[in-house]
Short mmCIF file of C-alpha atoms in Angstrom, two decimals:
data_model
loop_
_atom_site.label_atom_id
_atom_site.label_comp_id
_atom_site.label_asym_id
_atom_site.label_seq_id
_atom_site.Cartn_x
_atom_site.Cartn_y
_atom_site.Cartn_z
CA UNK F 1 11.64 4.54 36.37
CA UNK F 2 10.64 3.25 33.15
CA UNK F 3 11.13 6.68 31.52
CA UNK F 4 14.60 6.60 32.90
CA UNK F 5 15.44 3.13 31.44
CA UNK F 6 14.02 4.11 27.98
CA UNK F 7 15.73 7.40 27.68
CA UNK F 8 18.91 5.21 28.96
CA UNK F 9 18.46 2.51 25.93
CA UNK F 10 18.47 6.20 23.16
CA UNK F 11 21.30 7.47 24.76
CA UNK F 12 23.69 4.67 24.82
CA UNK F 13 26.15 3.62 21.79
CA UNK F 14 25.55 2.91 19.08
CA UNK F 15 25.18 -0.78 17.55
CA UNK F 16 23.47 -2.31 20.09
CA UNK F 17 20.71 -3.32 18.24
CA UNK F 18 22.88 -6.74 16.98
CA UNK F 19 21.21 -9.75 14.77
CA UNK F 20 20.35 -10.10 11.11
CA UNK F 21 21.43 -8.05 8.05
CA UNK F 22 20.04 -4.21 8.00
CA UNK F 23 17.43 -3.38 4.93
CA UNK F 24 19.32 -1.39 1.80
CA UNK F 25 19.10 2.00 1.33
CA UNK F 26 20.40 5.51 3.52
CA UNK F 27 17.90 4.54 6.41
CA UNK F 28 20.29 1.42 6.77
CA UNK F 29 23.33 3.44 7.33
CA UNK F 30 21.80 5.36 10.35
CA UNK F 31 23.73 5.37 13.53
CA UNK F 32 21.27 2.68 15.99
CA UNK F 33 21.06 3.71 19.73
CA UNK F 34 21.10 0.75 21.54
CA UNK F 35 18.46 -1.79 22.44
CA UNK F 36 15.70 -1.12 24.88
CA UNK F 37 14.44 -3.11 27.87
CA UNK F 38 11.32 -4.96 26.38
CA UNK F 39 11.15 -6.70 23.04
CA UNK F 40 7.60 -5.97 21.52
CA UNK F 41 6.77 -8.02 18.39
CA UNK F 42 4.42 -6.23 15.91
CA UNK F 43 1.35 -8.08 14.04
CA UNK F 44 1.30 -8.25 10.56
CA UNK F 45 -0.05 -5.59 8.97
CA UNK F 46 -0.10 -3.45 11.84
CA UNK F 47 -0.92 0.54 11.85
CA UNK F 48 2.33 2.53 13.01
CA UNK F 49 -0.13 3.97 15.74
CA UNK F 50 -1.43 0.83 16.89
CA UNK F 51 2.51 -0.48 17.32
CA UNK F 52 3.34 2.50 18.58
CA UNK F 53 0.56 2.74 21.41
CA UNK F 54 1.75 -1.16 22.45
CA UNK F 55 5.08 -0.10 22.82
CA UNK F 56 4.24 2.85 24.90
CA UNK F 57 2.14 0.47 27.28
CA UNK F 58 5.34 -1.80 27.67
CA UNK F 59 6.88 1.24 29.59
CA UNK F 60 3.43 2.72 30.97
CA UNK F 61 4.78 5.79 28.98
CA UNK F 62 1.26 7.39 27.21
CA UNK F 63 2.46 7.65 22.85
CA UNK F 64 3.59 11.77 23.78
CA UNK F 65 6.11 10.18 26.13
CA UNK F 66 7.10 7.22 24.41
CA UNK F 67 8.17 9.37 21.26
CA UNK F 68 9.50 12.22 23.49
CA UNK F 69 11.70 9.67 25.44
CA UNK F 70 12.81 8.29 22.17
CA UNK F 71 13.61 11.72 20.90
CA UNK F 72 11.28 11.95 18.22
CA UNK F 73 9.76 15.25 17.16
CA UNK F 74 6.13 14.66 16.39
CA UNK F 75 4.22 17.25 14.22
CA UNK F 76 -0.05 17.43 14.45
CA UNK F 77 -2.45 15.75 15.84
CA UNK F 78 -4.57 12.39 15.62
CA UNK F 79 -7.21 9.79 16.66
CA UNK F 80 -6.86 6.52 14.96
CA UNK F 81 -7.79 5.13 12.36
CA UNK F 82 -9.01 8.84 10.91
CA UNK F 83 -5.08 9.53 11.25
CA UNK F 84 -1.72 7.40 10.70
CA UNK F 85 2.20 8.45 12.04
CA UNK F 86 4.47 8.76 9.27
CA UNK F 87 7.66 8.15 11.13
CA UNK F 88 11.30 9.49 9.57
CA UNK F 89 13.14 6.85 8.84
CA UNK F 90 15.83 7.97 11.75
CA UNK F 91 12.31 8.04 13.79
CA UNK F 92 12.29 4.67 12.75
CA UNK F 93 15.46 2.98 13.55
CA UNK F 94 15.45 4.92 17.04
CA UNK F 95 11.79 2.82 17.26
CA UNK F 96 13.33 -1.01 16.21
CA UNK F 97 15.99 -0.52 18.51
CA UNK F 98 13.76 0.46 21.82
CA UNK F 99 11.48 -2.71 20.67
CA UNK F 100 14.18 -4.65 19.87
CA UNK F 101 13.42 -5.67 16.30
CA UNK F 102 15.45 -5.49 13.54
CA UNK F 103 14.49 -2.72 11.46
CA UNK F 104 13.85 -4.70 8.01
CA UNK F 105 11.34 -6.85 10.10
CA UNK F 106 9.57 -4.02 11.38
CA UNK F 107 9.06 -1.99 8.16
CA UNK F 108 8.11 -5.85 6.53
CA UNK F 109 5.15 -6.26 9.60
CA UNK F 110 4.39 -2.17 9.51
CA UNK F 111 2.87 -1.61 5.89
CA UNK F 112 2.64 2.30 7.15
CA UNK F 113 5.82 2.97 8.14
CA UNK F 114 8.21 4.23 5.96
CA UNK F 115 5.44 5.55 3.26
CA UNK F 116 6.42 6.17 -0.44
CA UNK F 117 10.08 4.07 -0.07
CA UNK F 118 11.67 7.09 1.82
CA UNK F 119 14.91 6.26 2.49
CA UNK F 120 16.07 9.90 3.51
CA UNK F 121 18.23 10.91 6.55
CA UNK F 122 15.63 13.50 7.92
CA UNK F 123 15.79 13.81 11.99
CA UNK F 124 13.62 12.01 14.20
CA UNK F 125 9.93 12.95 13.38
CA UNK F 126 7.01 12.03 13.29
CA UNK F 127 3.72 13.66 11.46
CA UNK F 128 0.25 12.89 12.20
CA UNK F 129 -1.86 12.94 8.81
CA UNK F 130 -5.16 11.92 7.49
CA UNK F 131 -6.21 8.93 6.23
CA UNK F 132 -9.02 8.15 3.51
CA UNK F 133 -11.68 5.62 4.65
CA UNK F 134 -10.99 2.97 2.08
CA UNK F 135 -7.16 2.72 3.63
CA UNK F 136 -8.20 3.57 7.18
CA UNK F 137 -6.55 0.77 9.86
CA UNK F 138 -9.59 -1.65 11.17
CA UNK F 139 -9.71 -3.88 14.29
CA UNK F 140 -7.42 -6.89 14.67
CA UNK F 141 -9.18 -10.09 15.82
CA UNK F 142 -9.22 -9.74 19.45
CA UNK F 143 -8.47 -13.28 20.34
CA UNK F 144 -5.21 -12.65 17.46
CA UNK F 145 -3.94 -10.12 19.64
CA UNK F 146 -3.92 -11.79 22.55
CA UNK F 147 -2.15 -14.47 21.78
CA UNK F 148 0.45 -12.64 19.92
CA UNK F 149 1.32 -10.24 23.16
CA UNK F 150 0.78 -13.48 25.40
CA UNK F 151 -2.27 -11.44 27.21
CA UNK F 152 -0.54 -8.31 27.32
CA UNK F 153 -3.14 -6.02 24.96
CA UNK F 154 -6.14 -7.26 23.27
CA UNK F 155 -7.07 -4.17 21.19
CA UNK F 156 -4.28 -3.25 17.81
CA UNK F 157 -5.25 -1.84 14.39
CA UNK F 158 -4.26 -3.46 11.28
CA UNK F 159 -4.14 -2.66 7.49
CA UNK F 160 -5.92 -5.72 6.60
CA UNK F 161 -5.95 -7.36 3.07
CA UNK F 162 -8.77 -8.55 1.49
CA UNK F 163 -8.12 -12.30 1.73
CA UNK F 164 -7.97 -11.97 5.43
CA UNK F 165 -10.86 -10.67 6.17
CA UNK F 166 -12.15 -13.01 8.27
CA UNK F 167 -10.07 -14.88 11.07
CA UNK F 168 -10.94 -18.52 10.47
CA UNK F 169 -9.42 -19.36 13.33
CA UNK F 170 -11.25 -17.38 16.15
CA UNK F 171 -14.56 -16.57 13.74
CA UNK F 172 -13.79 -12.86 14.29
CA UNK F 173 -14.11 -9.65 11.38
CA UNK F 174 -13.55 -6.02 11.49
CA UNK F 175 -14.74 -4.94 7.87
CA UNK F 176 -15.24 -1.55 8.70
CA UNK F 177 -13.38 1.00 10.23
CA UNK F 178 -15.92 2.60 12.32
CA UNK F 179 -16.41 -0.46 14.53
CA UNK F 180 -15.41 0.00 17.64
CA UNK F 181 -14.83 -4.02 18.17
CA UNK F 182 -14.79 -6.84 16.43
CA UNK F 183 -17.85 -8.77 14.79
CA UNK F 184 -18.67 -12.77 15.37
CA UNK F 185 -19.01 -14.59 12.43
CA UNK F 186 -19.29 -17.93 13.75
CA UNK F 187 -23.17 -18.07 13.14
CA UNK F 188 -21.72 -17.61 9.52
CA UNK F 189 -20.48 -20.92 7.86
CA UNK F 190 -20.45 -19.47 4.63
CA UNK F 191 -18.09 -16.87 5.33
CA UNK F 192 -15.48 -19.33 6.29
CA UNK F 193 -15.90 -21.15 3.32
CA UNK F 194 -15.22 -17.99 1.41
CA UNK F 195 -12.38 -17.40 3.17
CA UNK F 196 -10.97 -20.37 1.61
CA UNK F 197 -12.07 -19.92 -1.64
CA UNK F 198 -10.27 -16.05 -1.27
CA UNK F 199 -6.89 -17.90 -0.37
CA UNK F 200 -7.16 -19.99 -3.14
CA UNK F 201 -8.14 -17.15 -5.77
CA UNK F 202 -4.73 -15.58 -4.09
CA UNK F 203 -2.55 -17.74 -6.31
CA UNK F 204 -4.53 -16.67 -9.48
CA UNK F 205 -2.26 -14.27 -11.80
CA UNK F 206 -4.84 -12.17 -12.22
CA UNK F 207 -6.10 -12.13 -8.48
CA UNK F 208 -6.31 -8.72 -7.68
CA UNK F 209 -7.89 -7.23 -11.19
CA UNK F 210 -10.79 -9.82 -10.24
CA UNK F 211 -11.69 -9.02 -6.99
CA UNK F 212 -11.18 -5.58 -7.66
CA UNK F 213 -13.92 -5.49 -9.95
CA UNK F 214 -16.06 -8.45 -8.36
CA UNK F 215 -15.74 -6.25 -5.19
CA UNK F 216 -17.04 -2.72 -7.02
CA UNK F 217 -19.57 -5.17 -9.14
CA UNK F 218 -21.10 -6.70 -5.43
CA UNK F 219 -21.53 -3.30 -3.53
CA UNK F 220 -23.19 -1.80 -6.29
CA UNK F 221 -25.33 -4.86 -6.15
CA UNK F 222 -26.05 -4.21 -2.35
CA UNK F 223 -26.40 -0.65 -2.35
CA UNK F 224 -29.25 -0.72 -5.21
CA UNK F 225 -30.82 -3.93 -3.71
CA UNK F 226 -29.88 -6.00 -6.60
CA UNK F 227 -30.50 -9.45 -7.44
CA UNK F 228 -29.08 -11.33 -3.92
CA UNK F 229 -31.04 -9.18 -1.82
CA UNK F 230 -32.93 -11.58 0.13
CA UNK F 231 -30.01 -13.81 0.43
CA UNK F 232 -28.01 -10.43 1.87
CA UNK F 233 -30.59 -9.92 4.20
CA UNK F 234 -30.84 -13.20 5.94
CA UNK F 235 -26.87 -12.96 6.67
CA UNK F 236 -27.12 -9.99 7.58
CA UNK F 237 -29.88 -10.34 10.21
CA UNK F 238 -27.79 -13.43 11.18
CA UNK F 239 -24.81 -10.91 12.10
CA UNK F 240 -26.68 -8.77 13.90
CA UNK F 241 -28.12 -11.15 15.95
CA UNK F 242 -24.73 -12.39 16.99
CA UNK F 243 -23.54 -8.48 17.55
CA UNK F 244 -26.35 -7.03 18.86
CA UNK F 245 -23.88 -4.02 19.27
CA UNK F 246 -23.01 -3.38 15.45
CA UNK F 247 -27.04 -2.14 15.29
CA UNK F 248 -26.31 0.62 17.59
CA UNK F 249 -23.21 2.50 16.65
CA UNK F 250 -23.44 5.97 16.40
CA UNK F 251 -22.34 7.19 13.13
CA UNK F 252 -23.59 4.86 10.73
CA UNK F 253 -25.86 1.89 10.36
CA UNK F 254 -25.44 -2.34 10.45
CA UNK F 255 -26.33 -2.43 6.91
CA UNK F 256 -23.33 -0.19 6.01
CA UNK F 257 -20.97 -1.52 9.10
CA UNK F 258 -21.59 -4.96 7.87
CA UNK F 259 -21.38 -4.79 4.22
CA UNK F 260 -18.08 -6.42 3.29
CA UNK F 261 -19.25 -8.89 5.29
CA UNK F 262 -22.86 -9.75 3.75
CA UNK F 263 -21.35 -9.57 0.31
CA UNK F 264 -18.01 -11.39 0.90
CA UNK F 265 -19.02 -14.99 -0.36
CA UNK F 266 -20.53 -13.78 -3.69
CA UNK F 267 -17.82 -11.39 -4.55
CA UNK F 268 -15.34 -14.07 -4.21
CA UNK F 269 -17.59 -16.74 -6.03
CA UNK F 270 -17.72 -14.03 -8.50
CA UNK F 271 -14.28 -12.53 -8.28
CA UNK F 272 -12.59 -16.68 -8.85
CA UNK F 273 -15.38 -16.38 -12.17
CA UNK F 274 -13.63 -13.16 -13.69
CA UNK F 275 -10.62 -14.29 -13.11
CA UNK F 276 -10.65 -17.00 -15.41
CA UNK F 277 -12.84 -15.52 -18.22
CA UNK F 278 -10.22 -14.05 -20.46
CA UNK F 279 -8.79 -17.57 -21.15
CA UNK F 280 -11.95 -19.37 -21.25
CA UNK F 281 -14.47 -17.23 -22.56
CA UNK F 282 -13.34 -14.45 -24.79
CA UNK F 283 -15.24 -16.40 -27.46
CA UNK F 284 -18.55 -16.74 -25.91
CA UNK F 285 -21.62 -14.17 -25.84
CA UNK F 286 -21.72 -11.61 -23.24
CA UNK F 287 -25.11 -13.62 -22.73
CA UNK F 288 -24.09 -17.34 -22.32
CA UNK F 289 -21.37 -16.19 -20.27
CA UNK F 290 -23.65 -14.33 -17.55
CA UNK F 291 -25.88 -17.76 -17.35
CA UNK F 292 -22.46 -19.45 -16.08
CA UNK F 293 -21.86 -16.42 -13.64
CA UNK F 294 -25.92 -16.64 -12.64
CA UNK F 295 -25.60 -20.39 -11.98
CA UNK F 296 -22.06 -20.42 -9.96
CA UNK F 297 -23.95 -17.63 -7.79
CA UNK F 298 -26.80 -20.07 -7.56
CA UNK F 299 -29.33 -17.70 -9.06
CA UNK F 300 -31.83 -19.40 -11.00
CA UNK F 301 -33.13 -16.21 -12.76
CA UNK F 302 -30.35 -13.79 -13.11
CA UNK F 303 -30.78 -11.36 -16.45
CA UNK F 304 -29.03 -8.04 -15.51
CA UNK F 305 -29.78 -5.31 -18.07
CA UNK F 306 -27.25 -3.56 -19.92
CA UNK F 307 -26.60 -0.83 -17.66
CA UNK F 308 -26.03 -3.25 -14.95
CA UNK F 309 -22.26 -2.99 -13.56
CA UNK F 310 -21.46 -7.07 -14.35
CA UNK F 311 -23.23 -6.33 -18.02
CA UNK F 312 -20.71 -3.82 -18.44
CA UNK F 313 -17.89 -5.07 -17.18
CA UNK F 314 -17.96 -8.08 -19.22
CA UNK F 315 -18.86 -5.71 -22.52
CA UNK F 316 -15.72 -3.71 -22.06
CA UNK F 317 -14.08 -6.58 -21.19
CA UNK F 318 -14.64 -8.76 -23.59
CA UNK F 319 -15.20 -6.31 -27.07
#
């Protein structure tokens, strides 16, 4: 019955889908099939997948069926967050009009679904395609999800940003893909404060250069066992304690799982420093300079050689 209805919603006329002006471009000028039964709202920064997969559960359609009903071609195979849908942008209209969203909002919440700008008038398909670790989808906060599908699903995938890391609202954090659920971060403080100190770096001009670099400086810093150490290992037994399951996954370790995590205060601390040293330090030595990163990371010996990461950041920075 609920295939029936679906297939119904494709097949009737076109410009159903009413409400709002259409994005610019060709994909705009697509023909719309009309609306389908349930209207599903998609979280920010939500994998195409992940939507897709909701969607499908509206109907109690499995994804195969959902796209088949919709008459969507799909090409390959995937699990994800290893793989992402790339959805044609007809594949995409047919997609806002069975969910009932207006096709500019669901490209704006749906970072992966029209990838590269295309704009083209290819037919309906979809392709299945691999996705580097660094960009790979993580968990949403579980409590998030919830709410937004009013109990419906608690499990979606989401491109997260940096600044959200953490939910602040629900103490939650995915910062690696390979978790199979979320991690509690309540037993944290510090990462909440960070949090705040992240949305406030946000409005910096040079924002993401910083953390960029604070981000590359920091995991260098934990992978070598540098300088915070003991400070990194005291949070990070405090996360495991509270997620006595991140100690046990299969294909790779807490200390690894958990990184972002144990490092996130300091790289911001550090990340809000860089960002303001071309304006009020290009003057200074490389040496005076590290004592006011040393002291903001409330390190009361820090003297990093020359071939340490910060040293040479700052030297090619700053010379």
């Amino acid at each position: 019955m609920n295939q029936t209805l679906l297939t119904a919603g494709c097949a009737a006329t076109p410009g159903a889908l009413q409400g709002g002006a259409p994005a610019p471009g060709a994909w705009a000028q697509l023909p719309l099939p009309a609306p389908g039964v349930f209207r599903i709202r998609p979280l920010a920064f939500e994998a195409t997948d992940s939507y897709l997969q909701r969607l499908a559960s509206a109907y109690r359609l499995t994804l195969p069926q959902l796209l088949d009903n919709a008459g969507i071609t799909v090409h390959g195979h995937g699990t994800p967050p290893a793989a992402e849908l790339d959805l044609s942008p007809t594949a995409a209209r047919r997609i806002a009009a069975v969910a009932r969203i207006r096709p500019h909002a669901l490209a704006r919440a749906l970072p992966g679904l029209l990838k590269n700008g295309t704009t083209d008038a290819r037919p309906a398909t979809a392709y299945w395609g691999p996705v580097e670790r660094r960009q790979q989808a993580v968990r949403a906060c579980t409590m998030c999800v919830r709410h937004h599908t009013r109990g419906a699903a608690d499990t979606a995938w989401i491109h997260r940003p940096w600044h959200q890391l953490v939910c602040q609202r629900h103490h939650q954090a995915a910062p690696d893909p390979r978790l199979t659920s979320t991690l509690r971060t309540g037993t944290v403080p510090e990462l909440t404060t960070a949090h705040h100190g992240h949305q406030r770096l946000q409005r910096h001009p040079r924002s993401a250069s910083a953390w960029q670099a604070a981000r590359a400086i920091t995991t260098r810093w934990y992978d070598h066992q540098q300088h915070l150490t003991d400070r990194w290992h005291q949070r990070l037994r405090q996360l495991v304690r509270a997620n006595t399951h991140v100690d046990h996954a299969q294909n790779a370790s807490a200390v690894l799982l958990a990184r972002d995590l144990v490092i996130y205060p300091e790289t911001v601390t550090l990340a809000r420093t860089l960002a303001t040293l071309p304006h009020q330090h290009r003057a200074r030595p490389t040496r005076d300079i590290l004592t006011v990163i040393g002291h903001r990371l409330a390190l009361t010996r820090f003297f990093p050689a020359t071939s340490d990461p910060l040293h040479t950041y700052l030297t090619r920075t700053h010379h």
